[in-house]
Coordinates of C-alpha atoms in Angstrom, one line a residue:
Chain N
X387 CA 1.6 -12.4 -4.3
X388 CA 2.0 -11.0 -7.6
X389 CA 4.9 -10.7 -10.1
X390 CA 4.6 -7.0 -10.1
X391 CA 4.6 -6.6 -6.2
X392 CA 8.1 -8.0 -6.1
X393 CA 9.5 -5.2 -7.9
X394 CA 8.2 -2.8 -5.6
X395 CA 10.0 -4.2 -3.0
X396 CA 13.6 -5.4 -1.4
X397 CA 14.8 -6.7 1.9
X398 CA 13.0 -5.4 4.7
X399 CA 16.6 -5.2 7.3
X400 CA 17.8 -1.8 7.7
X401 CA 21.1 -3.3 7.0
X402 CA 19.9 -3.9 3.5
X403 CA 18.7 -0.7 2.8
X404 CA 21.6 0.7 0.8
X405 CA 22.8 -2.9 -0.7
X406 CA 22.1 -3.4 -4.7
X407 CA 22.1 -7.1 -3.9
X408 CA 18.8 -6.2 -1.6
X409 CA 16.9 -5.9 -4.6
X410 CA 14.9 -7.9 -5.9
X411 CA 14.5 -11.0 -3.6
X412 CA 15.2 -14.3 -5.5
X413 CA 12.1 -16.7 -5.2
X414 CA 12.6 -20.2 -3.7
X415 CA 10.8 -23.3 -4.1
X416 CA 7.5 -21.7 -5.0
X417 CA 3.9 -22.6 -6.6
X418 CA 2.8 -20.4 -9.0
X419 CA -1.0 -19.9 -9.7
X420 CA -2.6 -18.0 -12.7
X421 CA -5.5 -15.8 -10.8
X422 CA -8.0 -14.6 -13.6
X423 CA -7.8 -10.7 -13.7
X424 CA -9.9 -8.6 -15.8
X425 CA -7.0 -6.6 -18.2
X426 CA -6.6 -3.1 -18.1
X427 CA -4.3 -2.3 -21.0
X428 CA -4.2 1.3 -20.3
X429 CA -2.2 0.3 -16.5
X430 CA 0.3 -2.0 -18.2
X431 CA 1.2 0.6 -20.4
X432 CA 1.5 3.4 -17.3
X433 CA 2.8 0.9 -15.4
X434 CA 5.9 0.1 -17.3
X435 CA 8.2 3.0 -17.0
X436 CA 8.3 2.3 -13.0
X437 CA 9.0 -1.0 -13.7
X438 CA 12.6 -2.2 -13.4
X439 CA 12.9 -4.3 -16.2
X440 CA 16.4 -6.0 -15.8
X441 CA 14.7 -7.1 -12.3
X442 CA 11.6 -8.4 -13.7
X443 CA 13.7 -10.6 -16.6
X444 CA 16.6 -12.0 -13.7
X445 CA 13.0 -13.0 -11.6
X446 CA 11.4 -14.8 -14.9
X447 CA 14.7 -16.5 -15.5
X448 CA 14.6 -17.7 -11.9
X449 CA 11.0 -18.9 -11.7
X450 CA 11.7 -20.7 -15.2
X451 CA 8.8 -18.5 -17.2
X452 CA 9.3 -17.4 -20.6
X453 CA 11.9 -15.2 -21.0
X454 CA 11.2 -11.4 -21.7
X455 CA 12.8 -9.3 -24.5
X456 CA 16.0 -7.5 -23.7
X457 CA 14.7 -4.1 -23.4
X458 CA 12.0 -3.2 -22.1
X459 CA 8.9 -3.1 -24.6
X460 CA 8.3 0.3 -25.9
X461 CA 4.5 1.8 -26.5
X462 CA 4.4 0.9 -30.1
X463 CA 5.2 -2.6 -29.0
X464 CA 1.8 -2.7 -27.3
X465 CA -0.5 -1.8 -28.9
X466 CA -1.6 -2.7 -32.6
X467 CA -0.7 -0.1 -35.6
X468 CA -3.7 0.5 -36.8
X469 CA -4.4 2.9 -34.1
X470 CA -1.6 4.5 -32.6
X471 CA -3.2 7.5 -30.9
X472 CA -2.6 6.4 -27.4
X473 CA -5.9 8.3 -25.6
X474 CA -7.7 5.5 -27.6
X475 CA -8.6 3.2 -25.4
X476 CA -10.3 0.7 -27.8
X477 CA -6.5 0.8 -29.5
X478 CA -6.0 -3.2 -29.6
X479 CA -3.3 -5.0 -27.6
X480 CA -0.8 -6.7 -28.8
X481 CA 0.2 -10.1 -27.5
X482 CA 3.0 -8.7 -25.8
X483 CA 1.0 -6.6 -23.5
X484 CA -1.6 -9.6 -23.0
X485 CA 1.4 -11.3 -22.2
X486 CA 2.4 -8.7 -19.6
X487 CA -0.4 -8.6 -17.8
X488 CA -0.6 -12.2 -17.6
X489 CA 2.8 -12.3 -15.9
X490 CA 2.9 -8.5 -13.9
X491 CA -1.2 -9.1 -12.5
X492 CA -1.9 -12.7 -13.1
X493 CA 1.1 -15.1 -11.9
X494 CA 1.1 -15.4 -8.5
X495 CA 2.8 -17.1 -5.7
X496 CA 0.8 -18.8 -3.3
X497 CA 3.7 -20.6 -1.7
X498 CA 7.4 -20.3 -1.0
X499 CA 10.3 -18.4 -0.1
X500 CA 11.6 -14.7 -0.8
X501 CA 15.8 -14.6 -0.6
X502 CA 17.8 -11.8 0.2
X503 CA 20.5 -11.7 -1.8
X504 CA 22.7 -9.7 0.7
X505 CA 22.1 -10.7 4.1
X506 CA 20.1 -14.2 2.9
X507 CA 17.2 -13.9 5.1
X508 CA 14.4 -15.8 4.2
X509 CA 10.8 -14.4 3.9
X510 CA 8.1 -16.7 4.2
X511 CA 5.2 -16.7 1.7
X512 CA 1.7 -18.5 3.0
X513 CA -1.9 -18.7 1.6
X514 CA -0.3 -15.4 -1.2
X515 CA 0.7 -13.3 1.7
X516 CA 4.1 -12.4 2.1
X517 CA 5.6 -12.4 5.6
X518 CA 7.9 -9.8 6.1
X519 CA 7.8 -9.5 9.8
X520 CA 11.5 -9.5 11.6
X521 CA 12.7 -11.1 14.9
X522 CA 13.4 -8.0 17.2
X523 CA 17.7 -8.5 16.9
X524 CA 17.5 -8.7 13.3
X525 CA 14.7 -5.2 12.8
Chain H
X541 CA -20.4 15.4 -4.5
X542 CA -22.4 12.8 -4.1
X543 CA -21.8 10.3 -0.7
X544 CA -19.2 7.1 -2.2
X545 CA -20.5 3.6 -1.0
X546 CA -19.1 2.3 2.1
X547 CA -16.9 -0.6 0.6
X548 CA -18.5 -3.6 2.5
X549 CA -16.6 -5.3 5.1
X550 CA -19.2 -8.0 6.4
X551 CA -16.2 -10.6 6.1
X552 CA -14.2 -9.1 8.2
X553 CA -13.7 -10.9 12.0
X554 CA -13.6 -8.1 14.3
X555 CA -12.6 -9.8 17.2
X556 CA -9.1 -9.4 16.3
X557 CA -9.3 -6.4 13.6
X558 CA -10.0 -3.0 13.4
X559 CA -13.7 -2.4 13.2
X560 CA -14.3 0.5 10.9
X561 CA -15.1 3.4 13.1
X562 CA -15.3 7.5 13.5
X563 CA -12.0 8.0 12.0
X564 CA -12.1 5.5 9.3
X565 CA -14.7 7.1 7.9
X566 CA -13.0 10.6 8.4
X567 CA -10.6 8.9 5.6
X568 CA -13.5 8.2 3.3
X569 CA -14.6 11.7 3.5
X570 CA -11.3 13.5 3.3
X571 CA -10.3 11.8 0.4
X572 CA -13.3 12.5 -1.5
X573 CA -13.6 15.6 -0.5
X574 CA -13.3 18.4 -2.9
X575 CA -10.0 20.5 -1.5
X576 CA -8.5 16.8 -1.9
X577 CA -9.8 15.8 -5.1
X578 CA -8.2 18.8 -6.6
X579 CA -5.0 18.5 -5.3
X580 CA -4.8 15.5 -6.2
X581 CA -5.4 15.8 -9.5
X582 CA -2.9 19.0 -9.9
X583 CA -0.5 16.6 -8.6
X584 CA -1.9 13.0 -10.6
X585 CA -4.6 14.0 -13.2
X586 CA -3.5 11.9 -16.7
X587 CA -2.0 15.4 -17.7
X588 CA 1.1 13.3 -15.6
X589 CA 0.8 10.2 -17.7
X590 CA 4.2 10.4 -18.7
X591 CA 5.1 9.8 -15.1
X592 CA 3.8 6.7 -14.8
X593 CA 0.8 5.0 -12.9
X594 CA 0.6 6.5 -9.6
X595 CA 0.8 4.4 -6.6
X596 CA -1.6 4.5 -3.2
X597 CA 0.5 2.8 -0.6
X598 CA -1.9 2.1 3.1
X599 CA 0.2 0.9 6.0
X600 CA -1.9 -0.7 8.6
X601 CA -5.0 -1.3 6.6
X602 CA -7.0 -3.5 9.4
X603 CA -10.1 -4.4 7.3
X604 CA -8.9 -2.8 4.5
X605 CA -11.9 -0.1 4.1
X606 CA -9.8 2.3 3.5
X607 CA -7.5 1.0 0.9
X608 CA -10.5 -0.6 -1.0
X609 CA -12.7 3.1 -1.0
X610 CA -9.4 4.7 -2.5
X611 CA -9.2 1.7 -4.9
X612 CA -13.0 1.7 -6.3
X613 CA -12.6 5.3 -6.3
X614 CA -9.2 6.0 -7.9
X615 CA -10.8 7.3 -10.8
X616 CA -12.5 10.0 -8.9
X617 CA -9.7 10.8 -6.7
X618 CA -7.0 10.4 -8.8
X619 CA -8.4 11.6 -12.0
X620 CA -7.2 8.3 -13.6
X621 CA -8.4 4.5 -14.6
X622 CA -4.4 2.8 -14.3
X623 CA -3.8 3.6 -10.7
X624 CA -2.2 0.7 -8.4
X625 CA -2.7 -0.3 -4.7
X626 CA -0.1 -1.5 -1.8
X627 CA -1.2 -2.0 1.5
X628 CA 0.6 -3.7 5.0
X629 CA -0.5 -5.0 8.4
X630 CA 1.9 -6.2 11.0
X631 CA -1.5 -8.4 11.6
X632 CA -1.7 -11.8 9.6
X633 CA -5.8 -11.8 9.9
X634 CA -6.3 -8.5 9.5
X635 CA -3.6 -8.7 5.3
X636 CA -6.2 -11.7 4.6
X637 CA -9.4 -9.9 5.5
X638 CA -7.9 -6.9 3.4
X639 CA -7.3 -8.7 0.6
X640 CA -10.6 -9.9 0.0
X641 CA -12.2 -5.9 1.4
X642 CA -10.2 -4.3 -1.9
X643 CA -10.6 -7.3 -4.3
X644 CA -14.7 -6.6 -3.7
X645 CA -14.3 -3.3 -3.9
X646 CA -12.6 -3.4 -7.2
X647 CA -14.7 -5.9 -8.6
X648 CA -17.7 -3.8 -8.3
X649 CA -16.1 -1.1 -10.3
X650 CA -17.9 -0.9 -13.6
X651 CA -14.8 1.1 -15.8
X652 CA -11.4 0.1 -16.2
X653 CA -10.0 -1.3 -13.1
X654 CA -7.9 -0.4 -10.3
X655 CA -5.3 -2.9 -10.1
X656 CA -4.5 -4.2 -6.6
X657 CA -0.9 -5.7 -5.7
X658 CA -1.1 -7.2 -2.1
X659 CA -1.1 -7.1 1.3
X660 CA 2.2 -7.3 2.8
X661 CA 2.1 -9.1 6.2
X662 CA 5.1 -6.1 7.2
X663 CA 5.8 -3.4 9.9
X664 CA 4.6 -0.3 8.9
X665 CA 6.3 0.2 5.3
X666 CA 9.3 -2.1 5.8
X667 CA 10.3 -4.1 2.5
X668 CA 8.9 -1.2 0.3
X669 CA 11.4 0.0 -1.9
X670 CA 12.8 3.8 -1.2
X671 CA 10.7 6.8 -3.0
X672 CA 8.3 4.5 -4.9
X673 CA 5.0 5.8 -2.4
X674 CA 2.4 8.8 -4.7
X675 CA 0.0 8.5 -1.8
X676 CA 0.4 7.0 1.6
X677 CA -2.5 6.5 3.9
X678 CA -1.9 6.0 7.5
X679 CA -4.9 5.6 10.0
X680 CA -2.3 5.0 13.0
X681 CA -2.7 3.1 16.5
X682 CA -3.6 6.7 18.0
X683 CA -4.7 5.9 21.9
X684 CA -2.5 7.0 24.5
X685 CA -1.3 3.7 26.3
X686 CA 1.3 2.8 28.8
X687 CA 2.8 0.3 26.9
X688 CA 3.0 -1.3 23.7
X689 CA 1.5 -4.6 23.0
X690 CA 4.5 -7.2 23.2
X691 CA 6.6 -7.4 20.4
X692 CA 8.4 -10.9 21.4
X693 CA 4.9 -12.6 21.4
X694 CA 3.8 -11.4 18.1
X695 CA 4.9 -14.0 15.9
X696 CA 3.3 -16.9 18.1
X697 CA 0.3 -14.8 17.7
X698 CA 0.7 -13.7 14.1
X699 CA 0.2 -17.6 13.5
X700 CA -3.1 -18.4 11.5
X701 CA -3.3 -21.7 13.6
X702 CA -6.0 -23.0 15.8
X703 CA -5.7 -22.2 19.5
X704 CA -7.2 -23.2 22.9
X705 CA -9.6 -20.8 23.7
X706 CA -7.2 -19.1 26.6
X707 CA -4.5 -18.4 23.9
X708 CA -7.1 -17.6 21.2
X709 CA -8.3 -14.8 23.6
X710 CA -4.7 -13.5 24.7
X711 CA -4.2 -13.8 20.5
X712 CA -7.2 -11.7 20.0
X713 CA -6.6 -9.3 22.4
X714 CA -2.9 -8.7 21.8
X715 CA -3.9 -8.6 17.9
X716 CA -6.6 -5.4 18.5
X717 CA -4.3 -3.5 20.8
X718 CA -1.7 -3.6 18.0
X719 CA -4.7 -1.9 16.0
X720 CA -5.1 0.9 18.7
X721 CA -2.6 1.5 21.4
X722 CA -0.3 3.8 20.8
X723 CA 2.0 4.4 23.4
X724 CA 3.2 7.8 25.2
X725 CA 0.9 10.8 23.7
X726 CA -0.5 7.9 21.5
X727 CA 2.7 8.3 19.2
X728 CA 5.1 6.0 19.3
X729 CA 3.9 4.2 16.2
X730 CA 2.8 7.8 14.5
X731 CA 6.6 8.5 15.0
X732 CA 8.1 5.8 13.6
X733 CA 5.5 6.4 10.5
X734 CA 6.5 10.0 10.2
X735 CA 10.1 9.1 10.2
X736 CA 9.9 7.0 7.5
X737 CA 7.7 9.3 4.7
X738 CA 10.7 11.6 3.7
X739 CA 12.6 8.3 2.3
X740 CA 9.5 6.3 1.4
X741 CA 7.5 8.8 -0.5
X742 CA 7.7 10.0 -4.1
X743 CA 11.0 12.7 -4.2
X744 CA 8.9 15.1 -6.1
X745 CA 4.8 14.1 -6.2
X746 CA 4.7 12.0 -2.5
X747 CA 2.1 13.0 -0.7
X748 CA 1.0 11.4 2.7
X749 CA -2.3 11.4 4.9
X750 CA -1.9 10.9 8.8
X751 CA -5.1 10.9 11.2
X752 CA -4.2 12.0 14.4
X753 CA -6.6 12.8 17.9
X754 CA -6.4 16.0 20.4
X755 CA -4.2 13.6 22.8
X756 CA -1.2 13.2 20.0
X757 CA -0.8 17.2 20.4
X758 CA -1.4 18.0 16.5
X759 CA 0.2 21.4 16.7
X760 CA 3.2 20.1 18.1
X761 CA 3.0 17.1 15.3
X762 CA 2.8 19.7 12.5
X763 CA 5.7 22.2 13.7
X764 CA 8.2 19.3 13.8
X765 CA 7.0 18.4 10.6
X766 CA 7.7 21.7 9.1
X767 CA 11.7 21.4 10.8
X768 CA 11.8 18.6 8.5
X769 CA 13.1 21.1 6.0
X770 CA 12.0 24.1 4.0
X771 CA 10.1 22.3 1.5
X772 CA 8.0 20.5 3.3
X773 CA 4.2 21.2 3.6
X774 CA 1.5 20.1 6.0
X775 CA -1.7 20.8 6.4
X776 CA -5.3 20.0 8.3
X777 CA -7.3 18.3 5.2
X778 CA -9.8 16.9 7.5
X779 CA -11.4 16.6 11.3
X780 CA -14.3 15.5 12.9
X781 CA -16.0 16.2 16.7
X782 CA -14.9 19.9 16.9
X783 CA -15.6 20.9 20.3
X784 CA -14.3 24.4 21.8
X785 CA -12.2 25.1 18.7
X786 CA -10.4 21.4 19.1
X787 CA -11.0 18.9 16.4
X788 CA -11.1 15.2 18.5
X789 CA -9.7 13.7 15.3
X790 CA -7.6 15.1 12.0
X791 CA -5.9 14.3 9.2
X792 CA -3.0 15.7 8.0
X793 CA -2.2 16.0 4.4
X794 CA 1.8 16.0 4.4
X795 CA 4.0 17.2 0.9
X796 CA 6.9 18.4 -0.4
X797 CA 6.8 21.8 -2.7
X798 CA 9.8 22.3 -5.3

């Protein structure tokens, strides 16, 4: 499961659904594996402004990767000044948006455990699937 | 246009998924086709960069055909190379077999790249977060049955574990029907989808495709739709088998207009 998928996504309980601490999940006890992904520089860029940042830096903190800037990085950040016109897709990136893509599409976690932080359910990751499946009384 | 390849799905164990069939292919061809190409593009084209990469969401993705033809083909559809695909399967088997149907699919992509989250072993699209959903694809278990398979088994049968050959059949068969029975009018599931698109969908640019057959009562589908509210939209985008002015499957293209 990738870095990015998790901020897409929150508890799946009903009772969750309107809880800030819902979101994101807190990883437990997880393996980590860097799957080689061919880097599309023009996606990190669009993908960044859906992209809760704060989120994304509390889960880096928590998985004990590198911590991210502050704020979140801003186009000129990403790609390198001698061509700022951002249709150019031969622009060059920057480390920081190698970087991103390494974390956002590369990291992923084969194993562990996904937290609630409201209700603390635990969601069971197996094989990089994510099990979100309820028992009936708790749907 | 053109015919899109097929994305290949020779991996895939059908004894207990979804073999792609009649209406998956409906799928194929309504997305590709030209009516949907350009609304998708009025609604997606890069003229909305500022937006954001758009987002293709399938719930119950079975061998993941469908998902992965959307994903190698995002660039047609979509009008854009930085698109991003989601998909879920109550199924275990079925978010593994997937996986590897999209990852294919992507790899044989010659431009810049579709980039594929996961497959989220869920129900339906529970654990996405609210009004993140561009596109939503939903090829539903669409059979009228009298029940539904049995909920309080499926996690003993969700297991990827080896089984005597009894259970393993009872697995199999209980894993399929989820892919196909659909309850009273073949809706139940349909329902519970069609319930959930006005919170999981994009406020302003959502747009969601649901196949439905002549049992499910389309006309009656659509009507309630439109009660959802005054700016909501729905239309036929697709059918197949029409026979005495009924369509034996269709796909509705479902929207909000400001």
């Amino acid at each position: 499961m990738k870095i990015l998928t998790l901020n897409f996504l929150m508890c799946a309980r009903k009772a969750c659904k309107s809880s800030s601490d819902a979101f994101p999940l807190h990883p437990r006890d997880v393996e980590l594996e860097i799957v080689e992904t061919d880097i599309n520089p023009l996606f990190i860029r669009n993908i960044l402004p859906r992209v809760e940042w704060a989120a994304l830096r509390a889960m880096c903190n928590e998985l004990g990767l590198p911590q991210l800037s502050e704020t979140q990085p801003s186009c000129t950040d990403l790609f390198s000044t001698e061509n700022l016109d951002p249709d150019a897709t031969d622009s060059e990136p920057t480390q920081t948006l190698r970087d991103l893509h390494n974390l956002l599409v590369q990291t992923c976690i084969m194993e562990g455990k996904l937290v609630c932080g409201n209700c603390g359910h635990e969601y069971a990751i197996k094989e990089g699937i994510a099990n979100f499946l309820l028992p009936s009384h708790m749907v | 246009m053109d015919m899109l390849p097929t994305p290949d799905t020779s991996h895939v164990s059908f004894d207990r998924i979804y073999e792609p069939y009649e209406d998956s292919y409906l799928f194929l061809d309504t997305l590709s086709s030209a009516t949907e190409i350009s609304f998708l593009h009025q609604r997606f084209s890069a003229a909305h960069e500022q937006h954001g990469s758009p987002m293709i969401v399938e719930t119950g993705v079975g061998s993941g055909v469908v998902l992965a033809f959307a994903a190698a083909n995002a660039h047609i559809i979509l009008g854009r190379p930085d698109v991003v695909t989601l998909g879920t399967d109550i199924n275990s088997f079925a978010c593994h077999a997937a996986s590897k149907t999209v990852e294919t699919a992507i790899s044989e992509m010659r431009s810049l790249k579709t980039t594929s989250l996961d497959i989220l072993n869920t129900d339906l699209t529970a654990s996405i977060r609210p009004g993140l959903v561009d596109v939503l694809i939903f090829n539903p278990p669409y059979v009228p049955t009298e029940d539904l398979p049995d909920a309080v088994k499926h996690a003993e049968y969700n297991l990827r574990s080896t089984m005597s050959p009894a259970t393993s059949f009872a697995r199999d068969s209980h894993l399929l029907a989820l892919s196909y029975a659909g309850g009273v009018n073949g809706m139940e599931v349909t329902n519970k989808l069609l319930a959930e698109i006005p919170v999981i969908l994009h406020p302003k640019r959502g747009v969601a495709y649901v196949l439905l057959c002549a049992q499910n009562k389309p006309e009656a589908v659509k009507q309630s739709i439109r009660q959802w509210g005054s700016e909501w939209r729905v239309l036929t985008a697709g059918f197949s088998g029409k026979k005495g002015g009924w369509e034996k499957l269709q796909i509705l293209r479902i929207w909000r207009e400001p």
